[in-house]
PDB file of C-alpha atoms in Angstrom:
ATOM      1  CA  MET A   1       3.070 -16.057   8.834  1.00  0.00           C
ATOM      2  CA  ASN A   2       6.513 -14.607   8.672  1.00  0.00           C
ATOM      3  CA  LEU A   3       8.009 -13.837  12.325  1.00  0.00           C
ATOM      4  CA  HIS A   4       9.080 -10.050  11.318  1.00  0.00           C
ATOM      5  CA  TYR A   5       5.400  -9.313  10.672  1.00  0.00           C
ATOM      6  CA  ASN A   6       3.480  -7.628  13.210  1.00  0.00           C
ATOM      7  CA  GLN A   7      -0.029  -7.574  13.448  1.00  0.00           C
ATOM      8  CA  SER A   8      -0.068  -6.169  17.173  1.00  0.00           C
ATOM      9  CA  TYR A   9      -2.239  -3.033  16.564  1.00  0.00           C
ATOM     10  CA  SER A  10      -5.713  -1.746  17.497  1.00  0.00           C
ATOM     11  CA  ARG A  11      -8.209  -1.016  14.824  1.00  0.00           C
ATOM     12  CA  GLU A  12      -8.005   2.693  16.246  1.00  0.00           C
ATOM     13  CA  GLU A  13      -4.254   2.800  15.619  1.00  0.00           C
ATOM     14  CA  ILE A  14      -4.585   1.582  11.981  1.00  0.00           C
ATOM     15  CA  ALA A  15      -7.407   4.280  11.453  1.00  0.00           C
ATOM     16  CA  ASN A  16      -5.315   6.873  12.664  1.00  0.00           C
ATOM     17  CA  MET A  17      -2.663   5.706  10.373  1.00  0.00           C
ATOM     18  CA  LEU A  18      -5.027   5.555   7.424  1.00  0.00           C
ATOM     19  CA  LYS A  19      -5.689   9.334   8.272  1.00  0.00           C
ATOM     20  CA  LEU A  20      -2.400  10.248   7.456  1.00  0.00           C
ATOM     21  CA  VAL A  21      -2.575   8.169   4.279  1.00  0.00           C
ATOM     22  CA  TYR A  22      -5.635  10.447   3.050  1.00  0.00           C
ATOM     23  CA  GLU A  23      -3.950  13.581   4.241  1.00  0.00           C
ATOM     24  CA  CYS A  24      -0.740  12.706   1.999  1.00  0.00           C
ATOM     25  CA  VAL A  25      -2.886  11.838  -0.842  1.00  0.00           C
ATOM     26  CA  GLU A  26      -4.973  14.950  -0.505  1.00  0.00           C
ATOM     27  CA  CYS A  27      -2.194  17.202  -0.199  1.00  0.00           C
ATOM     28  CA  GLY A  28      -0.230  15.215  -3.063  1.00  0.00           C
ATOM     29  CA  MET A  29       2.530  14.342  -0.742  1.00  0.00           C
ATOM     30  CA  TYR A  30       2.978  10.861  -1.832  1.00  0.00           C
ATOM     31  CA  SER A  31       4.590   8.903  -4.633  1.00  0.00           C
ATOM     32  CA  VAL A  32       4.273   5.332  -6.090  1.00  0.00           C
ATOM     33  CA  SER A  33       8.070   3.797  -6.405  1.00  0.00           C
ATOM     34  CA  ARG A  34       8.609   3.236  -9.949  1.00  0.00           C
ATOM     35  CA  ASN A  35      12.486   2.705 -10.000  1.00  0.00           C
ATOM     36  CA  VAL A  36      14.400  -0.058 -11.434  1.00  0.00           C
ATOM     37  CA  ASN A  37      13.805  -2.177  -8.212  1.00  0.00           C
ATOM     38  CA  ARG A  38       9.966  -1.863  -8.413  1.00  0.00           C
ATOM     39  CA  GLN A  39       9.396  -3.045 -12.251  1.00  0.00           C
ATOM     40  CA  GLU A  40       6.505  -4.942 -10.578  1.00  0.00           C
ATOM     41  CA  ASN A  41       4.756  -1.714  -9.767  1.00  0.00           C
ATOM     42  CA  ILE A  42       5.295  -0.109 -13.051  1.00  0.00           C
ATOM     43  CA  ASP A  43       4.037  -3.390 -14.956  1.00  0.00           C
ATOM     44  CA  PHE A  44       0.964  -3.339 -12.770  1.00  0.00           C
ATOM     45  CA  ILE A  45       0.243   0.204 -13.288  1.00  0.00           C
ATOM     46  CA  ASN A  46       0.469  -0.068 -17.042  1.00  0.00           C
ATOM     47  CA  GLU A  47      -1.267  -3.140 -17.499  1.00  0.00           C
ATOM     48  CA  TYR A  48      -4.587  -1.557 -15.843  1.00  0.00           C
ATOM     49  CA  ASN A  49      -3.767   1.728 -17.383  1.00  0.00           C
ATOM     50  CA  MET A  50      -4.071   3.378 -14.107  1.00  0.00           C
ATOM     51  CA  ARG A  51      -3.706   7.186 -14.028  1.00  0.00           C
ATOM     52  CA  SER A  52      -3.023   9.098 -10.863  1.00  0.00           C
ATOM     53  CA  GLU A  53      -6.861   9.525 -10.122  1.00  0.00           C
ATOM     54  CA  LYS A  54      -7.189   5.931 -10.005  1.00  0.00           C
ATOM     55  CA  ILE A  55      -4.143   5.243  -7.660  1.00  0.00           C
ATOM     56  CA  GLU A  56      -5.322   8.033  -5.419  1.00  0.00           C
ATOM     57  CA  ALA A  57      -8.926   6.407  -5.105  1.00  0.00           C
ATOM     58  CA  ILE A  58      -7.618   3.146  -4.272  1.00  0.00           C
ATOM     59  CA  LEU A  59      -5.587   4.498  -1.692  1.00  0.00           C
ATOM     60  CA  ASN A  60      -8.287   6.753  -0.250  1.00  0.00           C
ATOM     61  CA  ASN A  61     -10.507   3.673  -0.240  1.00  0.00           C
ATOM     62  CA  LEU A  62      -8.364   1.593   2.007  1.00  0.00           C
ATOM     63  CA  THR A  63      -9.983   0.633   5.382  1.00  0.00           C
ATOM     64  CA  VAL A  64      -8.720  -0.772   8.673  1.00  0.00           C
ATOM     65  CA  ASP A  65     -10.061  -4.091   7.459  1.00  0.00           C
ATOM     66  CA  ASP A  66      -7.445  -4.372   4.469  1.00  0.00           C
ATOM     67  CA  PHE A  67      -4.517  -4.050   6.853  1.00  0.00           C
ATOM     68  CA  CYS A  68      -2.299  -6.847   7.095  1.00  0.00           C
ATOM     69  CA  HIS A  69       0.820  -6.206   9.237  1.00  0.00           C
ATOM     70  CA  THR A  70       3.814  -4.137   9.479  1.00  0.00           C
ATOM     71  CA  LEU A  71       7.424  -4.638   9.277  1.00  0.00           C
ATOM     72  CA  GLN A  72      10.428  -3.038   9.682  1.00  0.00           C
ATOM     73  CA  ASN A  73      12.361  -1.514   6.736  1.00  0.00           C
ATOM     74  CA  THR A  74      15.549  -3.564   6.075  1.00  0.00           C
ATOM     75  CA  LYS A  75      17.206  -1.337   3.778  1.00  0.00           C
ATOM     76  CA  ALA A  76      20.422   0.365   5.184  1.00  0.00           C
ATOM     77  CA  GLY A  77      19.778   3.712   6.946  1.00  0.00           C
ATOM     78  CA  TYR A  78      16.395   3.189   7.096  1.00  0.00           C
ATOM     79  CA  GLU A  79      15.886   0.450   9.650  1.00  0.00           C
ATOM     80  CA  ASP A  80      14.097   2.851  11.855  1.00  0.00           C
ATOM     81  CA  GLU A  81      11.008   2.983   9.348  1.00  0.00           C
ATOM     82  CA  THR A  82       7.949   1.169  10.024  1.00  0.00           C
ATOM     83  CA  LEU A  83       6.095  -0.246   6.779  1.00  0.00           C
ATOM     84  CA  TYR A  84       2.434  -0.781   6.544  1.00  0.00           C
ATOM     85  CA  VAL A  85       0.880  -3.352   4.619  1.00  0.00           C
ATOM     86  CA  PHE A  86      -2.726  -3.236   2.998  1.00  0.00           C
ATOM     87  CA  VAL A  87      -4.296  -5.955   0.423  1.00  0.00           C
ATOM     88  CA  PRO A  88      -7.501  -4.186  -0.756  1.00  0.00           C
ATOM     89  CA  GLN A  89      -9.617  -6.170  -3.194  1.00  0.00           C
ATOM     90  CA  VAL A  90     -10.198  -3.551  -6.099  1.00  0.00           C
ATOM     91  CA  GLU A  91     -12.517  -4.163  -9.254  1.00  0.00           C
ATOM     92  CA  LEU A  92     -10.010  -3.024 -12.308  1.00  0.00           C
ATOM     93  CA  PHE A  93     -10.547  -3.330 -15.896  1.00  0.00           C
ATOM     94  CA  GLU A  94      -8.454  -5.436 -18.400  1.00  0.00           C
ATOM     95  CA  ALA A  95      -7.418  -4.254 -21.720  1.00  0.00           C
ATOM     96  CA  ASP A  96     -10.660  -5.770 -23.337  1.00  0.00           C
ATOM     97  CA  GLY A  97     -12.749  -3.593 -20.891  1.00  0.00           C
ATOM     98  CA  VAL A  98     -13.630  -6.920 -18.837  1.00  0.00           C
ATOM     99  CA  ALA A  99     -14.061  -5.993 -14.944  1.00  0.00           C
ATOM    100  CA  ILE A 100     -12.102  -8.253 -12.681  1.00  0.00           C
ATOM    101  CA  LYS A 101     -11.471  -8.304  -8.898  1.00  0.00           C
ATOM    102  CA  VAL A 102      -7.733  -7.802  -7.907  1.00  0.00           C
ATOM    103  CA  ASP A 103      -6.042  -8.015  -4.626  1.00  0.00           C
ATOM    104  CA  ILE A 104      -3.588  -5.230  -4.597  1.00  0.00           C
ATOM    105  CA  TYR A 105      -0.446  -5.418  -2.253  1.00  0.00           C
ATOM    106  CA  ILE A 106       0.291  -1.973  -1.180  1.00  0.00           C
ATOM    107  CA  LYS A 107       3.062  -1.471   1.168  1.00  0.00           C
ATOM    108  CA  THR A 108       3.612   2.180   2.435  1.00  0.00           C
ATOM    109  CA  ASN A 109       6.033   4.237   4.511  1.00  0.00           C
ATOM    110  CA  ILE A 110       4.733   7.297   5.814  1.00  0.00           C
ATOM    111  CA  MET A 111       7.796   9.872   6.777  1.00  0.00           C
ATOM    112  CA  ASN A 112       7.547  13.162   8.733  1.00  0.00           C
ATOM    113  CA  THR A 113       9.641  16.041   6.658  1.00  0.00           C
ATOM    114  CA  SER A 114      10.356  19.437   7.317  1.00  0.00           C
ATOM    115  CA  LYS A 115       7.265  20.138   4.870  1.00  0.00           C
ATOM    116  CA  GLY A 116       4.850  17.719   6.862  1.00  0.00           C
ATOM    117  CA  ASN A 117       3.905  14.123   6.133  1.00  0.00           C
ATOM    118  CA  ARG A 118       5.105  12.222   3.117  1.00  0.00           C
ATOM    119  CA  MET A 119       4.079   8.897   2.026  1.00  0.00           C
ATOM    120  CA  VAL A 120       6.123   6.535  -0.288  1.00  0.00           C
ATOM    121  CA  VAL A 121       4.121   3.833  -1.747  1.00  0.00           C
ATOM    122  CA  ILE A 122       6.658   0.948  -1.751  1.00  0.00           C
ATOM    123  CA  SER A 123       4.789  -1.772  -3.330  1.00  0.00           C
ATOM    124  CA  PHE A 124       1.677  -1.416  -5.570  1.00  0.00           C
ATOM    125  CA  HIS A 125       1.025  -4.359  -7.407  1.00  0.00           C
ATOM    126  CA  LYS A 126      -1.033  -7.895  -7.391  1.00  0.00           C
ATOM    127  CA  ARG A 127      -0.740  -9.949  -4.543  1.00  0.00           C
ATOM    128  CA  ASN A 128       2.169 -12.225  -5.287  1.00  0.00           C
ATOM    129  CA  LYS A 129       2.202 -14.145  -1.755  1.00  0.00           C
ATOM    130  CA  PRO A 130      -0.359 -15.321   0.800  1.00  0.00           C
ATOM    131  CA  ILE A 131      -1.477 -12.632   3.221  1.00  0.00           C
ATOM    132  CA  GLN A 132      -3.307 -12.670   6.814  1.00  0.00           C
ATOM    133  CA  TYR A 133      -5.460  -9.906   7.466  1.00  0.00           C
ATOM    134  CA  ALA A 134      -5.316  -8.605  11.034  1.00  0.00           C
ATOM    135  CA  PHE A 135      -8.963  -7.668  11.356  1.00  0.00           C
ATOM    136  CA  ARG A 136     -10.740  -9.994   9.031  1.00  0.00           C
TER     137      ARG A 136
END
């Protein structure tokens, strides 16, 4: 596992973090990155024809057992931010209607703003690297 990955969390700490995720989704205070640097997110969402309701359901169904690790943001000016990585296994439907299980790599950042917490889902795509779950 990468030396920059941190799994030193209790189940309670991750459960509390997930409460923030659920609150952000419920209040509509979240976004999934879909810029030129996040083509993998765009392609994944389009491949499975995901509407916002499906994305919200996936985020709302994240569990402590889906948690893998945190890492520090390496983007200039954002080094103080902690990014949380989850990899749930979700049933999705291919274009021909066939259901398949997909490991979704989800990397989030929750920021405290003047309007409350806001979540940016930086990564939302098929798992493309080996992962280790913290609590499985």
